[in-house]
Structure formats: structure tokens, C-alpha cells
Amino acid sequence: MSGTEEGAPGGPGISVVVCVYTEERWEDILAAVASVRAQSRPALETLLVVDHNRALLDRLAREYKEADDVRVLANAGPRGLSAGRNTGIAAAHGEVIAFLDDDAVAERDWLRHFAAAYADPRVMAVGGRTVPVWASGRRPVWFPEEFDWVVGCTYRGLPPGRVRVRNVLGGNASFRRIAFDAAGGFATGIGRDGDKRPLGCEETELCIRLTRAVPDAVLLIDDRAVIHHRVPAGRERFGYFRTRTYAEGLSKALVARSVGAGKGLESERRYATRVLPAGVARGLRDAVLARPGGAGRAGAIVAGVLTAAGGYVVGSVRARRGGATFSVAPIEGESG
């Protein structure tokens, strides 16, 4: 891995990695890059990593051929988000590497809040708050805020402010470059690969692995580091909600197999025993008070728990039988 470079005075140079895979998100990709270029604390560079899509790779290369702050790269590993992120990490020049979803835009001070947190040398990762932008213009009345992670957003139950956490959430996160030296990159076989399952948890597995490799590492979420994440109409439907919660269970089973159920499910136990029961109670109270969607939200929470639990059981059986595998490889820097 090549040496780090410093950016603006007063903090680390930050490379931003945006992994992309489809031309259907062309306007979203351009908006994501524009939001990085508009930061109050400039990024050192933006890296667009294209996941095995030659047409998109060529189109983006043409779009940014005159830009010295944007680089377009092909995913050098197997298909999927984890390998794409690892490609970006290997190519990045920054001391800190931030990740932004290809269908999200960052608020102007996003990187400034990340950089400030790294003043403490123990901090190895900083995440932020992800706000849903619903295609219909507003949250579906049945959709519980406790399950906003289903659409890639910050969910009700996370503590406010700048707080220490077990893991950051991958679509709005940053890591010190040396974190990947210590722990390796994102595990392939867990993260997203288009619409295939499992669909997530790769950042959870990495963060747990990181704190094992660096026991005094501090991982934070700062809710002032805000991005806005587009939620298409198809993800506002209960069918997607059910599919995604099931996939989360599958992924959590792989994480638990990798790092142990104790650490792998530590945060989930609090979520399931405190946050979700409170959400059900609120939904039922709203139903009694004849407020829209109360019964639907309570029912969706129960359905989400049961579906995720079912996915976890199936994933655990598959993992024990060797039917689901993943691997962690060291990050190889660019040559030359």
C-alpha cells in the first residue's frame, strides 16, 4: 500500500470512494460526485469504482476525462460491493477513505465533520447519518423508522450526537487507511452484488474484525455528517421490506460465523429487546388514537423481526453446511 498524503491543513486528506454498477443510476452518480466536489472541506479525490460494467466504465471515463479530482476505476476483484470498495481502498491516496452510496448526496459539511473526529488518533472509523428521500415524496405510513436500515438509512434507536458504536453503516462511513492494514479489507461473499442475496452487513463484520485487530480502536457515528439517500418506489413496498429483512438475517448468520454470535449480535440484542418493543407500543398507541398507520407500523415491526429471524436460521444452517462462504484478503496497493 502506498504512503498517505495530507489534504487541507488541520486534518487528514480524505479520498471518497463511490461504487457504481448500473447506468440506470447515471443522474444519481453525477449528483453524488457533485456533492463531494461541493464540500466545505474539499476531498483529496473522488474514486468511482465500476462493478464489471464496461459501458458504464467508458461513459464515466468520458464524463470525467478533464477532471483531475475524479478517477474512474474498474473493480479489480469479483463482482460485488465489497470487492469494489477494496479496489477503491487500494487506489486511494488519502489518509482517510470515505464511502458514499451512488444514489446519495452528501451535505456540504459531511467531510468536515468526519475530519474533525479524526483529531483523536484512536479513532479508526467515523460514520454519519443517512436520511431517506422517498420517491413518493413522503414516508409510507406503515413503514417504521426503526427499520430505516432496510432502505440504507439511519434507523430509530441509534444514539444521537457523536457517539461510540460497534460498527458504522457502509453507505455513509469513513476509515483510516491504516485500519485496512490492520484488519484487511471488506469480506467478499457478504456484501451487495446487484440484487443477489445476502445484501449487507459487510461493514459490521469489518468493524468487529478491526476492533479485534486494534483493541483500543474507537469507532464513532456523528449524526451531523449527513447524506440524503434516494429510496426508489420499489423499495417503498412491503414486498421489498420482507425480502430485505430476510436477507439481513442471512447476512447476520455469516457475520456471526465469522466473528462469533456474542460480538456479531451484540447490538442486535439491544435493538430487538428494547428498540423494537418500544416501536410496537408506539404503533399500537397510535392505532388506539386513530392515527394513520399505527397498526401497520406495529405489524411491520413484528413481520420484520420474524422474517429476519427466519433468514438467520436458514443462513446459519447453510453456513454450517458450507453452502455460504466469504473471504477476507489484504488490500493490495497500486503498483508504480
Coordinates of C-alpha atoms in Angstrom, one line a residue:
M1 CA 0.0 0.0 0.0
S2 CA 1.4 3.4 -0.9
G3 CA 2.1 6.1 1.6
T4 CA -0.5 8.6 2.7
E5 CA -1.0 12.1 1.6
E6 CA -2.2 15.1 3.6
G7 CA -5.0 17.3 2.4
A8 CA -6.1 20.6 3.7
P9 CA -4.3 21.9 6.9
G10 CA -5.8 20.8 10.2
G11 CA -6.7 17.3 9.3
P12 CA -6.2 14.2 7.2
G13 CA -6.5 14.1 3.4
I14 CA -9.8 12.3 2.6
S15 CA -10.4 10.1 -0.5
V16 CA -14.0 9.5 -1.3
V17 CA -15.0 6.1 -2.9
V18 CA -18.3 5.8 -4.8
C19 CA -19.0 2.3 -6.0
V20 CA -21.3 2.1 -9.1
Y21 CA -22.7 -0.7 -11.1
T22 CA -25.6 0.4 -13.4
E23 CA -26.2 3.2 -16.0
E24 CA -29.8 3.3 -14.6
R25 CA -28.3 5.5 -11.8
W26 CA -26.5 7.8 -14.1
E27 CA -28.0 11.0 -12.8
D28 CA -27.7 9.8 -9.2
I29 CA -23.9 9.1 -9.8
L30 CA -23.4 12.6 -11.2
A31 CA -25.2 14.1 -8.2
A32 CA -23.2 12.1 -5.7
V33 CA -19.9 13.3 -7.3
A34 CA -21.2 16.9 -7.4
S35 CA -22.0 16.8 -3.7
V36 CA -18.4 15.6 -2.9
R37 CA -16.9 18.4 -5.1
A38 CA -19.1 21.0 -3.2
Q39 CA -17.8 20.0 0.2
S40 CA -16.8 22.8 2.6
R41 CA -13.7 20.8 3.4
P42 CA -12.5 19.5 -0.1
A43 CA -11.9 15.9 -0.7
L44 CA -8.4 14.9 -1.9
E45 CA -10.0 12.9 -4.7
T46 CA -13.2 11.1 -5.7
L47 CA -12.8 7.5 -6.9
L48 CA -15.6 6.0 -9.0
V49 CA -15.3 2.2 -8.9
V50 CA -17.3 0.5 -11.6
D51 CA -18.5 -3.1 -10.9
H52 CA -17.9 -5.1 -14.1
N53 CA -19.9 -2.9 -16.4
R54 CA -17.8 -1.8 -19.4
A55 CA -20.4 0.5 -20.9
L56 CA -20.7 2.5 -17.6
L57 CA -16.9 2.5 -17.2
D58 CA -16.3 4.0 -20.6
R59 CA -19.2 6.5 -20.2
L60 CA -17.9 7.7 -16.8
A61 CA -14.3 7.9 -18.1
R62 CA -15.6 10.2 -20.9
E63 CA -17.6 12.3 -18.5
Y64 CA -14.7 13.0 -16.2
K65 CA -11.8 12.9 -18.6
E66 CA -11.0 16.5 -17.9
A67 CA -11.4 16.3 -14.1
D68 CA -8.2 16.0 -12.1
D69 CA -10.1 15.4 -8.9
V70 CA -12.1 12.4 -10.1
R71 CA -10.7 9.0 -11.1
V72 CA -12.7 6.2 -12.8
L73 CA -11.6 2.6 -12.0
A74 CA -12.8 -0.9 -12.8
N75 CA -13.5 -3.2 -9.9
A76 CA -10.3 -5.4 -9.8
G77 CA -12.0 -8.2 -7.8
P78 CA -15.0 -10.4 -8.0
R79 CA -18.4 -8.8 -8.7
G80 CA -19.9 -7.0 -5.7
L81 CA -19.8 -4.0 -3.5
S82 CA -17.1 -5.4 -1.1
A83 CA -14.6 -6.0 -3.9
G84 CA -15.4 -2.6 -5.4
R85 CA -14.7 -0.9 -2.1
N86 CA -11.4 -2.9 -1.8
T87 CA -10.4 -1.7 -5.2
G88 CA -11.1 1.9 -4.2
I89 CA -9.1 1.5 -0.9
A90 CA -6.1 0.1 -2.8
A91 CA -6.1 3.0 -5.3
A92 CA -6.8 5.8 -2.8
H93 CA -4.1 8.3 -1.7
G94 CA -5.9 9.7 1.3
E95 CA -5.0 9.1 5.0
V96 CA -8.8 8.6 5.4
I97 CA -11.1 6.8 3.0
A98 CA -14.8 7.8 3.0
F99 CA -17.6 5.8 1.3
L100 CA -20.7 7.3 -0.3
D101 CA -23.5 5.4 -1.9
D102 CA -24.0 6.0 -5.6
D103 CA -27.7 7.1 -5.1
A104 CA -26.9 9.5 -2.3
V105 CA -25.8 13.1 -1.9
A106 CA -23.7 14.5 1.0
E107 CA -24.5 17.7 2.8
R108 CA -21.8 20.4 2.5
D109 CA -20.1 19.8 5.8
W110 CA -20.1 16.0 5.6
L111 CA -16.3 15.6 5.3
R112 CA -15.6 18.4 7.7
H113 CA -17.4 16.5 10.5
F114 CA -15.5 13.3 9.5
A115 CA -12.2 15.1 9.6
A116 CA -12.8 16.7 13.0
A117 CA -13.4 13.3 14.6
Y118 CA -10.0 12.0 13.4
A119 CA -8.2 14.6 15.6
D120 CA -8.2 11.7 18.2
P121 CA -5.6 9.3 16.9
R122 CA -7.5 6.3 18.5
V123 CA -10.4 6.9 16.1
M124 CA -10.3 4.4 13.3
A125 CA -13.7 4.8 11.7
V126 CA -16.4 7.5 11.6
G127 CA -19.9 7.2 10.2
G128 CA -22.7 9.6 9.7
R129 CA -26.5 10.0 9.5
T130 CA -28.3 8.8 6.3
V131 CA -31.7 10.4 5.7
P132 CA -34.2 8.7 3.3
V133 CA -35.6 10.6 0.3
W134 CA -38.8 8.8 -0.6
A135 CA -39.7 8.5 -4.2
S136 CA -43.3 9.2 -3.3
G137 CA -42.4 12.3 -1.5
R138 CA -43.1 11.1 2.0
R139 CA -42.6 8.0 4.2
P140 CA -45.2 5.3 3.7
V141 CA -47.5 5.4 6.7
W142 CA -46.9 1.7 7.5
F143 CA -43.0 2.0 7.3
P144 CA -41.5 2.1 10.8
E145 CA -38.5 4.3 11.4
E146 CA -36.9 1.5 13.4
F147 CA -36.4 -0.3 10.1
D148 CA -35.0 2.5 8.0
W149 CA -31.9 0.3 7.6
V150 CA -34.0 -1.7 5.2
V151 CA -33.6 1.3 2.7
G152 CA -30.0 2.0 3.7
C153 CA -30.7 4.8 6.1
T154 CA -30.1 5.6 9.8
Y155 CA -32.8 4.0 11.9
R156 CA -34.6 5.0 15.0
G157 CA -32.7 3.5 18.0
L158 CA -29.2 4.7 17.2
P159 CA -28.0 7.2 19.8
P160 CA -27.8 10.9 18.8
G161 CA -24.7 13.1 18.6
R162 CA -21.1 11.9 18.2
V163 CA -21.1 8.6 19.9
R164 CA -19.1 5.4 20.1
V165 CA -20.5 2.4 18.3
R166 CA -19.8 -1.2 17.5
N167 CA -19.9 -0.6 13.7
V168 CA -20.5 2.2 11.2
L169 CA -23.0 1.9 8.3
G170 CA -21.3 1.4 5.0
G171 CA -23.2 3.9 2.8
N172 CA -22.0 6.8 4.9
A173 CA -18.7 5.9 6.5
S174 CA -15.0 6.5 6.7
F175 CA -12.0 4.7 7.9
R176 CA -8.3 5.5 8.5
R177 CA -6.3 3.9 5.8
I178 CA -4.2 2.0 8.4
A179 CA -7.4 0.3 9.6
F180 CA -7.3 -1.8 6.4
D181 CA -3.6 -2.6 7.0
A182 CA -4.5 -4.0 10.4
A183 CA -7.7 -5.8 9.6
G184 CA -7.8 -6.4 5.9
G185 CA -10.5 -5.2 3.5
F186 CA -14.2 -5.8 3.2
A187 CA -15.2 -9.5 3.1
T188 CA -16.4 -10.7 -0.2
G189 CA -19.4 -13.0 -0.1
I190 CA -21.3 -10.9 2.4
G191 CA -21.9 -7.6 0.8
R192 CA -24.2 -6.5 -2.0
D193 CA -23.9 -7.9 -5.6
G194 CA -26.6 -6.2 -7.6
D195 CA -29.8 -7.7 -6.4
K196 CA -28.4 -11.0 -5.2
R197 CA -28.6 -12.1 -1.5
P198 CA -27.1 -11.7 1.0
L199 CA -27.3 -7.9 0.8
G200 CA -25.3 -6.4 3.6
C201 CA -23.5 -6.5 6.9
E202 CA -20.0 -6.4 5.4
E203 CA -19.2 -3.2 7.3
T204 CA -20.4 -4.8 10.5
E205 CA -18.1 -7.8 10.0
L206 CA -15.2 -5.5 9.1
C207 CA -15.7 -3.2 12.1
I208 CA -15.7 -6.2 14.6
R209 CA -12.6 -7.6 12.9
L210 CA -11.0 -4.2 13.2
T211 CA -11.6 -3.8 16.9
R212 CA -10.2 -7.3 17.4
A213 CA -7.0 -6.4 15.5
V214 CA -6.7 -3.0 17.2
P215 CA -8.3 -3.4 20.7
D216 CA -8.1 0.3 21.6
A217 CA -9.7 1.4 18.3
V218 CA -12.5 3.9 18.6
L219 CA -15.4 3.8 16.1
L220 CA -17.9 6.7 16.0
I221 CA -21.0 7.9 14.4
D222 CA -21.5 11.7 14.2
D223 CA -25.1 12.5 13.2
R224 CA -24.0 15.9 11.9
A225 CA -22.3 14.1 8.9
V226 CA -25.4 13.9 6.9
I227 CA -26.2 12.3 3.5
H228 CA -29.5 12.0 1.7
H229 CA -30.2 8.6 0.2
R230 CA -32.8 8.1 -2.6
V231 CA -35.4 5.4 -1.9
P232 CA -37.0 4.3 -5.2
A233 CA -40.7 3.4 -5.4
G234 CA -40.0 -0.3 -5.4
R235 CA -38.4 -0.1 -2.0
E236 CA -41.4 1.6 -0.5
R237 CA -43.4 -1.7 -0.9
F238 CA -43.9 -4.3 1.8
G239 CA -42.6 -7.0 -0.6
Y240 CA -39.2 -5.4 -0.6
F241 CA -39.3 -4.8 3.1
R242 CA -39.9 -8.5 3.7
T243 CA -37.2 -9.6 1.2
R244 CA -34.6 -7.2 2.6
T245 CA -35.2 -8.2 6.3
Y246 CA -34.9 -11.9 5.3
A247 CA -31.6 -11.1 3.5
E248 CA -30.4 -9.3 6.6
G249 CA -30.9 -12.4 8.6
L250 CA -28.9 -14.4 6.0
S251 CA -26.1 -11.9 6.3
K252 CA -26.1 -11.7 10.1
A253 CA -25.7 -15.5 10.1
L254 CA -22.5 -15.1 8.1
V255 CA -21.2 -12.4 10.4
A256 CA -21.9 -14.5 13.5
R257 CA -20.0 -17.4 11.9
S258 CA -17.1 -15.1 11.1
V259 CA -16.7 -13.2 14.4
G260 CA -18.9 -15.2 16.8
A261 CA -22.5 -14.7 17.8
G262 CA -21.5 -12.8 21.0
K263 CA -20.0 -9.9 19.2
G264 CA -21.8 -10.4 15.9
L265 CA -25.2 -10.0 17.5
E266 CA -24.4 -7.7 20.5
S267 CA -26.1 -4.5 19.1
E268 CA -28.9 -6.6 17.6
R269 CA -29.9 -7.9 21.0
R270 CA -30.4 -4.4 22.4
Y271 CA -32.3 -3.5 19.2
A272 CA -34.6 -6.5 19.5
T273 CA -35.3 -6.3 23.2
R274 CA -35.6 -2.5 23.7
V275 CA -35.9 -0.5 20.5
L276 CA -38.4 -2.8 18.6
P277 CA -40.8 -3.4 21.5
A278 CA -41.0 0.4 22.1
G279 CA -41.8 0.8 18.4
V280 CA -44.6 -1.8 18.6
A281 CA -46.0 0.0 21.6
R282 CA -45.9 3.4 19.8
G283 CA -47.7 1.8 16.8
L284 CA -50.4 0.3 18.9
R285 CA -50.9 3.5 20.8
D286 CA -51.3 5.4 17.5
A287 CA -53.8 2.8 16.4
V288 CA -55.8 3.3 19.5
L289 CA -55.7 7.1 19.0
A290 CA -56.8 6.5 15.3
R291 CA -53.6 8.0 13.9
P292 CA -52.7 6.8 10.4
G293 CA -50.5 3.8 10.0
G294 CA -50.1 2.9 13.7
A295 CA -51.3 -0.7 13.3
G296 CA -49.4 -1.1 10.1
R297 CA -46.1 0.0 11.7
A298 CA -46.6 -2.3 14.7
G299 CA -47.4 -5.2 12.3
A300 CA -44.4 -4.4 10.1
I301 CA -42.0 -4.5 13.1
V302 CA -43.3 -7.9 14.1
A303 CA -43.1 -9.1 10.5
G304 CA -39.6 -7.7 10.1
V305 CA -38.4 -9.5 13.2
L306 CA -39.9 -12.8 12.2
T307 CA -38.6 -12.6 8.7
A308 CA -35.1 -11.6 9.8
A309 CA -35.1 -14.5 12.3
G310 CA -36.1 -16.9 9.6
G311 CA -33.3 -15.7 7.4
Y312 CA -30.8 -16.1 10.3
V313 CA -31.9 -19.7 10.9
V314 CA -31.6 -20.5 7.2
G315 CA -28.2 -18.7 6.9
S316 CA -26.9 -20.5 9.9
V317 CA -27.8 -23.9 8.5
R318 CA -26.2 -23.0 5.2
A319 CA -23.0 -21.7 6.8
R320 CA -22.6 -24.9 8.9
R321 CA -23.0 -27.0 5.7
G322 CA -20.5 -24.8 3.9
G323 CA -23.1 -23.5 1.4
A324 CA -22.3 -19.9 2.1
T325 CA -18.7 -18.7 2.2
F326 CA -16.8 -15.4 2.2
S327 CA -13.2 -14.4 2.3
V328 CA -11.1 -11.6 3.6
A329 CA -8.0 -10.6 1.6
P330 CA -5.3 -8.0 2.4
I331 CA -5.6 -4.7 0.4
E332 CA -3.0 -4.6 -2.3
G333 CA -1.8 -1.1 -3.2
E334 CA -1.4 0.2 -6.7
S335 CA 1.9 -0.6 -8.4
G336 CA 4.1 2.1 -9.6

